[in-house]
PDB file of C-alpha atoms and ligand atoms in Angstrom:
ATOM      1  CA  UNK A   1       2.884 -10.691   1.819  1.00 88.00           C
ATOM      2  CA  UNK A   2       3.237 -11.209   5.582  1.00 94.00           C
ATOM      3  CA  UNK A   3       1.757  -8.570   7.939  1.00 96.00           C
ATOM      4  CA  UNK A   4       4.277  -8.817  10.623  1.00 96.00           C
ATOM      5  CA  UNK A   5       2.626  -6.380  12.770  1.00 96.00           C
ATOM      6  CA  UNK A   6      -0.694  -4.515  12.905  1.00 97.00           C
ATOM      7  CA  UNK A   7      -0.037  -2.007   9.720  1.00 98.00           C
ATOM      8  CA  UNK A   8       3.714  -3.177   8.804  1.00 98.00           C
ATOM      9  CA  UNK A   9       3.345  -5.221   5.701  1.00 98.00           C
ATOM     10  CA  UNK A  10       6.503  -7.082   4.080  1.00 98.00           C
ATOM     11  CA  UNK A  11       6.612  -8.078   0.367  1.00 98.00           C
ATOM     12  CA  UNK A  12       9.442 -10.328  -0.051  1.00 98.00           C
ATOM     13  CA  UNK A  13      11.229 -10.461  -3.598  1.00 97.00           C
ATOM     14  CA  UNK A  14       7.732  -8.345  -4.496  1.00 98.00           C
ATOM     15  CA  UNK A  15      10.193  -7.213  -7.831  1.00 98.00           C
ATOM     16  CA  UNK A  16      11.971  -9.877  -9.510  1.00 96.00           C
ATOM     17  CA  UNK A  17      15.116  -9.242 -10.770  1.00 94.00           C
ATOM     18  CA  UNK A  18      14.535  -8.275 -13.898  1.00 96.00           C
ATOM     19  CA  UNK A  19      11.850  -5.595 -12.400  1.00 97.00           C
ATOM     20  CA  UNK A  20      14.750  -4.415 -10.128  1.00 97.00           C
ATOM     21  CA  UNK A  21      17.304  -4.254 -13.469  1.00 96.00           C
ATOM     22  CA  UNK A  22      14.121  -1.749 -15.127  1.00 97.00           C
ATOM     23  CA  UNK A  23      13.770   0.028 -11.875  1.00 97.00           C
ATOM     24  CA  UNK A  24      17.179   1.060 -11.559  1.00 97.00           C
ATOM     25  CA  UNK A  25      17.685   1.797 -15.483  1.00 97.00           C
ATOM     26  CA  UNK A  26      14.668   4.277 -14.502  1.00 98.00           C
ATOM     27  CA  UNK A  27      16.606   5.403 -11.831  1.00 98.00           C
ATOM     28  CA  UNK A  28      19.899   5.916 -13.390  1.00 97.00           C
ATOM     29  CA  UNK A  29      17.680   8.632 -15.585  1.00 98.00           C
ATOM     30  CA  UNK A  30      15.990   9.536 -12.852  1.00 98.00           C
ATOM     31  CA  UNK A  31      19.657  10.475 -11.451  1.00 98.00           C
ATOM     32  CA  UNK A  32      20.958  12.115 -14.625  1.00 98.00           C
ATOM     33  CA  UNK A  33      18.285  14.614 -14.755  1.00 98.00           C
ATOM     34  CA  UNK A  34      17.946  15.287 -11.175  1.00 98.00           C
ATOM     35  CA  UNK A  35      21.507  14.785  -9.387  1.00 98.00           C
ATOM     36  CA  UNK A  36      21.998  13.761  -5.867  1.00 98.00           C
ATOM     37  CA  UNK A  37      22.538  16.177  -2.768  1.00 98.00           C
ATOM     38  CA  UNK A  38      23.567  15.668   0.714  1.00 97.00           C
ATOM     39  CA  UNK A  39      20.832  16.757   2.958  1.00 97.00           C
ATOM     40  CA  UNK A  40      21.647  18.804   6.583  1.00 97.00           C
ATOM     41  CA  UNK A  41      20.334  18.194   9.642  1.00 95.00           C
ATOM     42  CA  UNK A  42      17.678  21.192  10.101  1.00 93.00           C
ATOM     43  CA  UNK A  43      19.739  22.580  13.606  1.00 91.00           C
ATOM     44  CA  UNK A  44      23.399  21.312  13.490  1.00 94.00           C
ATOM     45  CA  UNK A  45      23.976  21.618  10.087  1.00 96.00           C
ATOM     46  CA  UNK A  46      25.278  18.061  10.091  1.00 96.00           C
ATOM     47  CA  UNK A  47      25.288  16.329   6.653  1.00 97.00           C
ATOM     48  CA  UNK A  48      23.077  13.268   6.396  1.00 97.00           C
ATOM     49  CA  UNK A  49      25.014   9.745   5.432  1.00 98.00           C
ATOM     50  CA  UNK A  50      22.559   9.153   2.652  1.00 98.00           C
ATOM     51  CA  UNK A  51      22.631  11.301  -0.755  1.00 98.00           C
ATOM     52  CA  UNK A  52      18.918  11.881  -1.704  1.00 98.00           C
ATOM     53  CA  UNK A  53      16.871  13.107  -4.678  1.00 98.00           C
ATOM     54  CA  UNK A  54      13.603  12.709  -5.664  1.00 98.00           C
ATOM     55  CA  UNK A  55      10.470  11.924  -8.486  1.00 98.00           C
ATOM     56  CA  UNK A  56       7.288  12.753  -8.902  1.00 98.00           C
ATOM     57  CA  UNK A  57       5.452  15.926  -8.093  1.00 98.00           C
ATOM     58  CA  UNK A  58       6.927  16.889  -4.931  1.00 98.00           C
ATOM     59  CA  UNK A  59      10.251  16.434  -3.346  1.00 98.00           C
ATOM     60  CA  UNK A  60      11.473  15.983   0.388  1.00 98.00           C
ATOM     61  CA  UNK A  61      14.629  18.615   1.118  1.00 97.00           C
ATOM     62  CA  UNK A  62      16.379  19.251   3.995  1.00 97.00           C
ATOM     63  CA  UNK A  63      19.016  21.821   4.909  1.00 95.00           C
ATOM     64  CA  UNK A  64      19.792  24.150   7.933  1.00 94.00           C
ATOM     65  CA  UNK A  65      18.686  26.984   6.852  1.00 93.00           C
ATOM     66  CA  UNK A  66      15.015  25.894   5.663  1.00 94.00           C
ATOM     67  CA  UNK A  67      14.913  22.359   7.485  1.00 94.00           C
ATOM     68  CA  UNK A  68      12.472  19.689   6.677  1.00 95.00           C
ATOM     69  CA  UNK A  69      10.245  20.672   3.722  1.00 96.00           C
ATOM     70  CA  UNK A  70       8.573  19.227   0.356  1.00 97.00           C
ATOM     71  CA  UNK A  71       8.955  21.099  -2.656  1.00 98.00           C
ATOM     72  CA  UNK A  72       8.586  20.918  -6.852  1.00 98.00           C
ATOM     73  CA  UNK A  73      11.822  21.559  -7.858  1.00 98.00           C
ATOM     74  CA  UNK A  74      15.350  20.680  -7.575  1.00 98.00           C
ATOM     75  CA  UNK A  75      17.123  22.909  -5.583  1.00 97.00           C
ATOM     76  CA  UNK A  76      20.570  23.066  -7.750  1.00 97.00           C
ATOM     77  CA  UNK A  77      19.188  22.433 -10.938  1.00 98.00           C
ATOM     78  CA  UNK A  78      15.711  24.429 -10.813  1.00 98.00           C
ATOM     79  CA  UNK A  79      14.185  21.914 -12.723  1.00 98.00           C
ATOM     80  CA  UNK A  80      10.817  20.207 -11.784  1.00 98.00           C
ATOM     81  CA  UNK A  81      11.722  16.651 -10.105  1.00 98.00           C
ATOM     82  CA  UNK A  82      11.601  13.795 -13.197  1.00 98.00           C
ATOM     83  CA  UNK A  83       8.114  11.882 -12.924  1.00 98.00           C
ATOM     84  CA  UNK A  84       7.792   8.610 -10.765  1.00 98.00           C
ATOM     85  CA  UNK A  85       8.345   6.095 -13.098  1.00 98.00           C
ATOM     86  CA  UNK A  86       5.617   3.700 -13.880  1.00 98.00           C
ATOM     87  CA  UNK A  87       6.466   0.439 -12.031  1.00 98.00           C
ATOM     88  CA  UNK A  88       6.478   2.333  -8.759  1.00 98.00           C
ATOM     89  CA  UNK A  89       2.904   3.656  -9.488  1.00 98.00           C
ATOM     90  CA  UNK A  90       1.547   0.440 -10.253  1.00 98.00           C
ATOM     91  CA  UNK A  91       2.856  -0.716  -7.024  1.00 98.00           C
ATOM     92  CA  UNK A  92       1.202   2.104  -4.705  1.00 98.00           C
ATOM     93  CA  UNK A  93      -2.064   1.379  -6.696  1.00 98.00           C
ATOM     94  CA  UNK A  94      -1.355  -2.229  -5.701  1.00 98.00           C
ATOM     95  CA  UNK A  95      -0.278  -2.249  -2.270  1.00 98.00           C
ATOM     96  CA  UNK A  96      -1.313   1.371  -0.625  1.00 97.00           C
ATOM     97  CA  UNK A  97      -5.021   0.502  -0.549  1.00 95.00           C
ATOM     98  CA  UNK A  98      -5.358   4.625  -0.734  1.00 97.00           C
ATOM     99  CA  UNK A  99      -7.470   6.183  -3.255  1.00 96.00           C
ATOM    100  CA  UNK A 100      -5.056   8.515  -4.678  1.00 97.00           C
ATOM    101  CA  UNK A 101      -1.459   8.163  -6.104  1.00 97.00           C
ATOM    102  CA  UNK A 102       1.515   9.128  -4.213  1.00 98.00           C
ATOM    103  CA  UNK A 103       2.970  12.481  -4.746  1.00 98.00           C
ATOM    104  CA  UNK A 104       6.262  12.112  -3.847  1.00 98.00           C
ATOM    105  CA  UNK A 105       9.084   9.245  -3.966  1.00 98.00           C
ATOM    106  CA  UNK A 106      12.589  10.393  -2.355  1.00 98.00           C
ATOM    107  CA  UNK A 107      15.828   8.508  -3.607  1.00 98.00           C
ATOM    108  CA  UNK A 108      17.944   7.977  -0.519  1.00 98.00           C
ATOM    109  CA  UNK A 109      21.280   6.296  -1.811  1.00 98.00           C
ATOM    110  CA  UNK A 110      23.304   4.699   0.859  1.00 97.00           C
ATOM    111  CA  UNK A 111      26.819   3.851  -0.178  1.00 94.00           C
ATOM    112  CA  UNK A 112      28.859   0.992   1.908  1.00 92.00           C
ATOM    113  CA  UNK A 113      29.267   3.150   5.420  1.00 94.00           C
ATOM    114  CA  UNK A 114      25.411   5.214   5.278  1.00 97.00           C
ATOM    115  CA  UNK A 115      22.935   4.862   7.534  1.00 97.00           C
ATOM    116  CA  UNK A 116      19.882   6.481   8.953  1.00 97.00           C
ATOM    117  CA  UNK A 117      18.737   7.112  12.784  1.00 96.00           C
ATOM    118  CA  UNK A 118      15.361   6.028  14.035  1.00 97.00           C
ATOM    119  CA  UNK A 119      13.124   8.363  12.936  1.00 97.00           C
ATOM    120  CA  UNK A 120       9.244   9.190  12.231  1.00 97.00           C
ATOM    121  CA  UNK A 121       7.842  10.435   8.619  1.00 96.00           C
ATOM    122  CA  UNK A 122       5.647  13.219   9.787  1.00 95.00           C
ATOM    123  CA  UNK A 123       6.403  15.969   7.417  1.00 93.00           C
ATOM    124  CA  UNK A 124       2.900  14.783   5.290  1.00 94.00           C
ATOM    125  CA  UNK A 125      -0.008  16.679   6.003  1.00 90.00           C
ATOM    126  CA  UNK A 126      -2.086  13.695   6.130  1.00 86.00           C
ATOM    127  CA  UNK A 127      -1.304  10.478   7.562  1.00 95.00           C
ATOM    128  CA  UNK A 128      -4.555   8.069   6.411  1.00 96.00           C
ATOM    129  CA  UNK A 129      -1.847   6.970   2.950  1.00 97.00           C
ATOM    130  CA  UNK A 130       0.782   4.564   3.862  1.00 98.00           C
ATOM    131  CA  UNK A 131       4.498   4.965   2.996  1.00 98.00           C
ATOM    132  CA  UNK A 132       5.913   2.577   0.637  1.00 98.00           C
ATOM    133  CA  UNK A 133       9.435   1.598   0.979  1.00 98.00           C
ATOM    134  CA  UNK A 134      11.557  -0.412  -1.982  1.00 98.00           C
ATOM    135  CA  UNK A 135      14.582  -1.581  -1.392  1.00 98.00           C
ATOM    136  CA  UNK A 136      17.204  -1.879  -4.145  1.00 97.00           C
ATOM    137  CA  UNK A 137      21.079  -3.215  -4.106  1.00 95.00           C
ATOM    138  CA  UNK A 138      22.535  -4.252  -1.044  1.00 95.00           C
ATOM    139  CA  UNK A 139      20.509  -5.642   1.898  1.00 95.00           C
ATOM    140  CA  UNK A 140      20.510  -3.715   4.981  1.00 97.00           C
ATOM    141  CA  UNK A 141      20.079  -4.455   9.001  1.00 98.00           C
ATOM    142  CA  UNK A 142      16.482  -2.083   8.983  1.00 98.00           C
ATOM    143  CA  UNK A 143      15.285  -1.370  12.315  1.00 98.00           C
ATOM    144  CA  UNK A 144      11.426  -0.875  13.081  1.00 98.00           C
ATOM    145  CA  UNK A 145      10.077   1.458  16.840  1.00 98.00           C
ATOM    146  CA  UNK A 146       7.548   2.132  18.150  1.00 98.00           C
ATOM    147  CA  UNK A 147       5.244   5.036  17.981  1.00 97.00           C
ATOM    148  CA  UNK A 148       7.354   6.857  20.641  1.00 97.00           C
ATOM    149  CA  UNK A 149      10.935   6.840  20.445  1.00 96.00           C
ATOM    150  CA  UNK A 150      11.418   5.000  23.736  1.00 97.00           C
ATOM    151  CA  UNK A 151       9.309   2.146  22.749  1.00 98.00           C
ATOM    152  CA  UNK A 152      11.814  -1.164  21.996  1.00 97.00           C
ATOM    153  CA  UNK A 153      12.744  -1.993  18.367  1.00 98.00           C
ATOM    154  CA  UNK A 154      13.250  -5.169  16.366  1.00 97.00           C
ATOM    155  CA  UNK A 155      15.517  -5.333  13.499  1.00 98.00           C
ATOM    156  CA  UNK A 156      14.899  -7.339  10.258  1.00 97.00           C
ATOM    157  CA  UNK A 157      17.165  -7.197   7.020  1.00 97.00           C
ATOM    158  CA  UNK A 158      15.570  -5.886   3.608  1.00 97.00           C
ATOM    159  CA  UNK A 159      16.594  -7.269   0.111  1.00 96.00           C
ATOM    160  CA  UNK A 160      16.848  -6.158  -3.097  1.00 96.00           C
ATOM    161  CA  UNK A 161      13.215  -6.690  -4.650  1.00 97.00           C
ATOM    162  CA  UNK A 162      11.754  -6.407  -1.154  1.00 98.00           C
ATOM    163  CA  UNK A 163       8.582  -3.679  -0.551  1.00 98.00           C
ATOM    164  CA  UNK A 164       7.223  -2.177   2.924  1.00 98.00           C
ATOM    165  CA  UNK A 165       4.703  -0.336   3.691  1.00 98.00           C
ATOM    166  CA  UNK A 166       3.669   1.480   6.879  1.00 98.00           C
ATOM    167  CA  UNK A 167       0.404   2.247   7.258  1.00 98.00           C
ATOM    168  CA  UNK A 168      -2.566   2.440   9.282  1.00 97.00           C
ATOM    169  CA  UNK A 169      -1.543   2.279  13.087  1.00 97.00           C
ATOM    170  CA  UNK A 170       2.086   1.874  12.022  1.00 98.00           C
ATOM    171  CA  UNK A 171       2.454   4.963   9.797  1.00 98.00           C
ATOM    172  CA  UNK A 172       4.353   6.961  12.211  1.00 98.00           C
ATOM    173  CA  UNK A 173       6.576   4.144  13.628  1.00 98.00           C
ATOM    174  CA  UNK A 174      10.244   5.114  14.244  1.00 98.00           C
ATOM    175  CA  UNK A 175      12.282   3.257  11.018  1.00 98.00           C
ATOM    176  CA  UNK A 176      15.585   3.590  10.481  1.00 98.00           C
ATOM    177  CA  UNK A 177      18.769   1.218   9.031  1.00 98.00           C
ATOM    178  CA  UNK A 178      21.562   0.380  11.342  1.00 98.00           C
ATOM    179  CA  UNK A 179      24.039   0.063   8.261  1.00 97.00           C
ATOM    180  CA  UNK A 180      24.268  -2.317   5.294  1.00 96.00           C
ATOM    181  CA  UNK A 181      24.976  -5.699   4.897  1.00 94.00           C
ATOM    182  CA  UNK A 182      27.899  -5.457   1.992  1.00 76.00           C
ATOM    183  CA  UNK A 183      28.598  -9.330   2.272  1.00 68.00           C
ATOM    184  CA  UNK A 184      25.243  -9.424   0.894  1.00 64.00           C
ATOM    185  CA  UNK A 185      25.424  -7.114  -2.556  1.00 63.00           C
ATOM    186  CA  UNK A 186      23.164  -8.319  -5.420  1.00 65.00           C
ATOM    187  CA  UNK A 187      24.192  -9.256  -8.773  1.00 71.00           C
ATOM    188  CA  UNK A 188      22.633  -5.653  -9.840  1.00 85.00           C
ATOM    189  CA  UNK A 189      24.959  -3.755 -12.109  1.00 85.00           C
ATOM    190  CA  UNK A 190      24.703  -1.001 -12.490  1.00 90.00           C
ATOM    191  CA  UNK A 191      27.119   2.463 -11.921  1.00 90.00           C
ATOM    192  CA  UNK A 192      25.115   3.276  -9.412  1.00 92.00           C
ATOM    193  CA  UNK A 193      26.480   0.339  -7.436  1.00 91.00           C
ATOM    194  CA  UNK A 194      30.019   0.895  -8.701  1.00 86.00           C
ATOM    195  CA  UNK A 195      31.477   0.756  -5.335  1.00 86.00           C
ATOM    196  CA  UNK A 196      28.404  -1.447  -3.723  1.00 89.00           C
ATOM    197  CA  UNK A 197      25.803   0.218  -2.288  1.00 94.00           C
ATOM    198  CA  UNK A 198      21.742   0.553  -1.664  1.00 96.00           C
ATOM    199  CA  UNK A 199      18.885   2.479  -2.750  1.00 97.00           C
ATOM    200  CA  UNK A 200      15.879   3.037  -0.964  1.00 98.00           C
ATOM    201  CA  UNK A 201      12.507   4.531  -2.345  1.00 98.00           C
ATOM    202  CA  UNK A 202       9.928   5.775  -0.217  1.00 98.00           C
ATOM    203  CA  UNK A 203       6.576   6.988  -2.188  1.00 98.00           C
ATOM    204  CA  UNK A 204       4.671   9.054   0.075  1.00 98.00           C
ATOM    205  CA  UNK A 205       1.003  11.070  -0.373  1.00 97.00           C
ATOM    206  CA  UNK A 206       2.024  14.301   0.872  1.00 96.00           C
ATOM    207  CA  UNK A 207      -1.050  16.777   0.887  1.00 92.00           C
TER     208      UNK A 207
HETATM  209  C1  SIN B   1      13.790   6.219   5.188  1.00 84.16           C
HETATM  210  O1  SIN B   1      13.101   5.984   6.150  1.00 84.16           O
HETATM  211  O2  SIN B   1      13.823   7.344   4.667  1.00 84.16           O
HETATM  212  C2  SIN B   1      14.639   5.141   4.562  1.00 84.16           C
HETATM  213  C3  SIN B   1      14.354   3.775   5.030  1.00 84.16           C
HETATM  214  C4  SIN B   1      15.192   2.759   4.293  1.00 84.16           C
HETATM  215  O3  SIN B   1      16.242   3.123   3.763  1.00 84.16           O
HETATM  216  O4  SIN B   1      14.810   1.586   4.210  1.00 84.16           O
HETATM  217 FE1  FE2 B   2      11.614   7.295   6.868  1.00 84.16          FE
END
């Protein structure tokens, strides 16, 4: 582990690659049961570049009509979201250092052109938990703020395997990922990464 800030912890290769072939078997179920949407921007209306889903208790939605919001069910489907699966719980009860487990883990599946602006993870009503990011597939070109937007940025590139967690005085740092690194793809097969691609997982206490 290497704390390369105050609260911004990186775990390097933290699931081998025979972890990260489990994870995304999980995930391809995970995927079956609970298919992947294109979130809106809350005003514009814009679609997002990622497709997202979610595990666990709660889910993270967004749309114009009813912008950013957690809730237990899959909006097309009506079902409750699958549970997390195992491996990532055993990492939050790792690596959060938080008493309770994490109540929500969105999917956000990036395929060769995604990416996501800078932003801030402050639709959690309480920001004392961490969030716990896992990287999966491709590596990306991830960018890391400030606490205001205007503060200066550095960029870093995740891995397949890799784990981060913001927490503490970096839990509401602007994050985002400038675009993937394709050159890069894993040996991971999978259909998810049929036509290359990454997945990230972020586990977040939401109450
Ligand atoms: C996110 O902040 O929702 C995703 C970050 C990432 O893909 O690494
Ligand atoms: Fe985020």
């Amino acid at each position: 582990m290497s704390e390369i800030e105050p609260g911004v912890r990186l775990y390097r290769g933290y699931f081998d690659e025979a972890a990260q072939r489990a994870l995304l078997r999980e995930l391809e179920s995970v995927i079956a049961a609970a298919p992947l949407l294109t979130p809106t921007m809350p005003r514009s209306g814009l679609p997002f570049s990622v497709r997202t889903t979610n595990c666990g208790p709660l889910g993270w939605l967004s749309d114009q009509a009813r912008g950013y919001r957690y809730e237990a069910r899959h909006p097309e489907t009506g079902e409750p979201w699958p549970p997390m699966p195992r491996m990532l719980l055993d990492a939050w009860e790792k690596l959060a250092d938080y008493p309770h487990p994490p109540e929500a883990c969105l999917v956000n599946f990036y395929g060769p052109e995604a990416r996501m602006g800078p932003h801030q993870d402050r639709d959690e009503a309480d920001f004392s938990a961490p969030i716990l990011s896992v990287s999966l597939g491709a590596d990306c070109r991830f960018r890391l703020g400030g606490v205001k937007r205007s503060d200066s940025s550095r960029v870093f590139a995740l891995s397949s395997g890799d784990v981060l967690t913001l927490g503490g005085p970096a839990r509401l740092r602007f994050h985002g990922v400038d675009r993937l690194l394709p050159e890069l793809a894993p040996k991971l097969s999978s259909p998810l990464f049929a036509a290359g691609g990454r997945i990230n997982l972020t586990l977040r206490r939401v109450t």
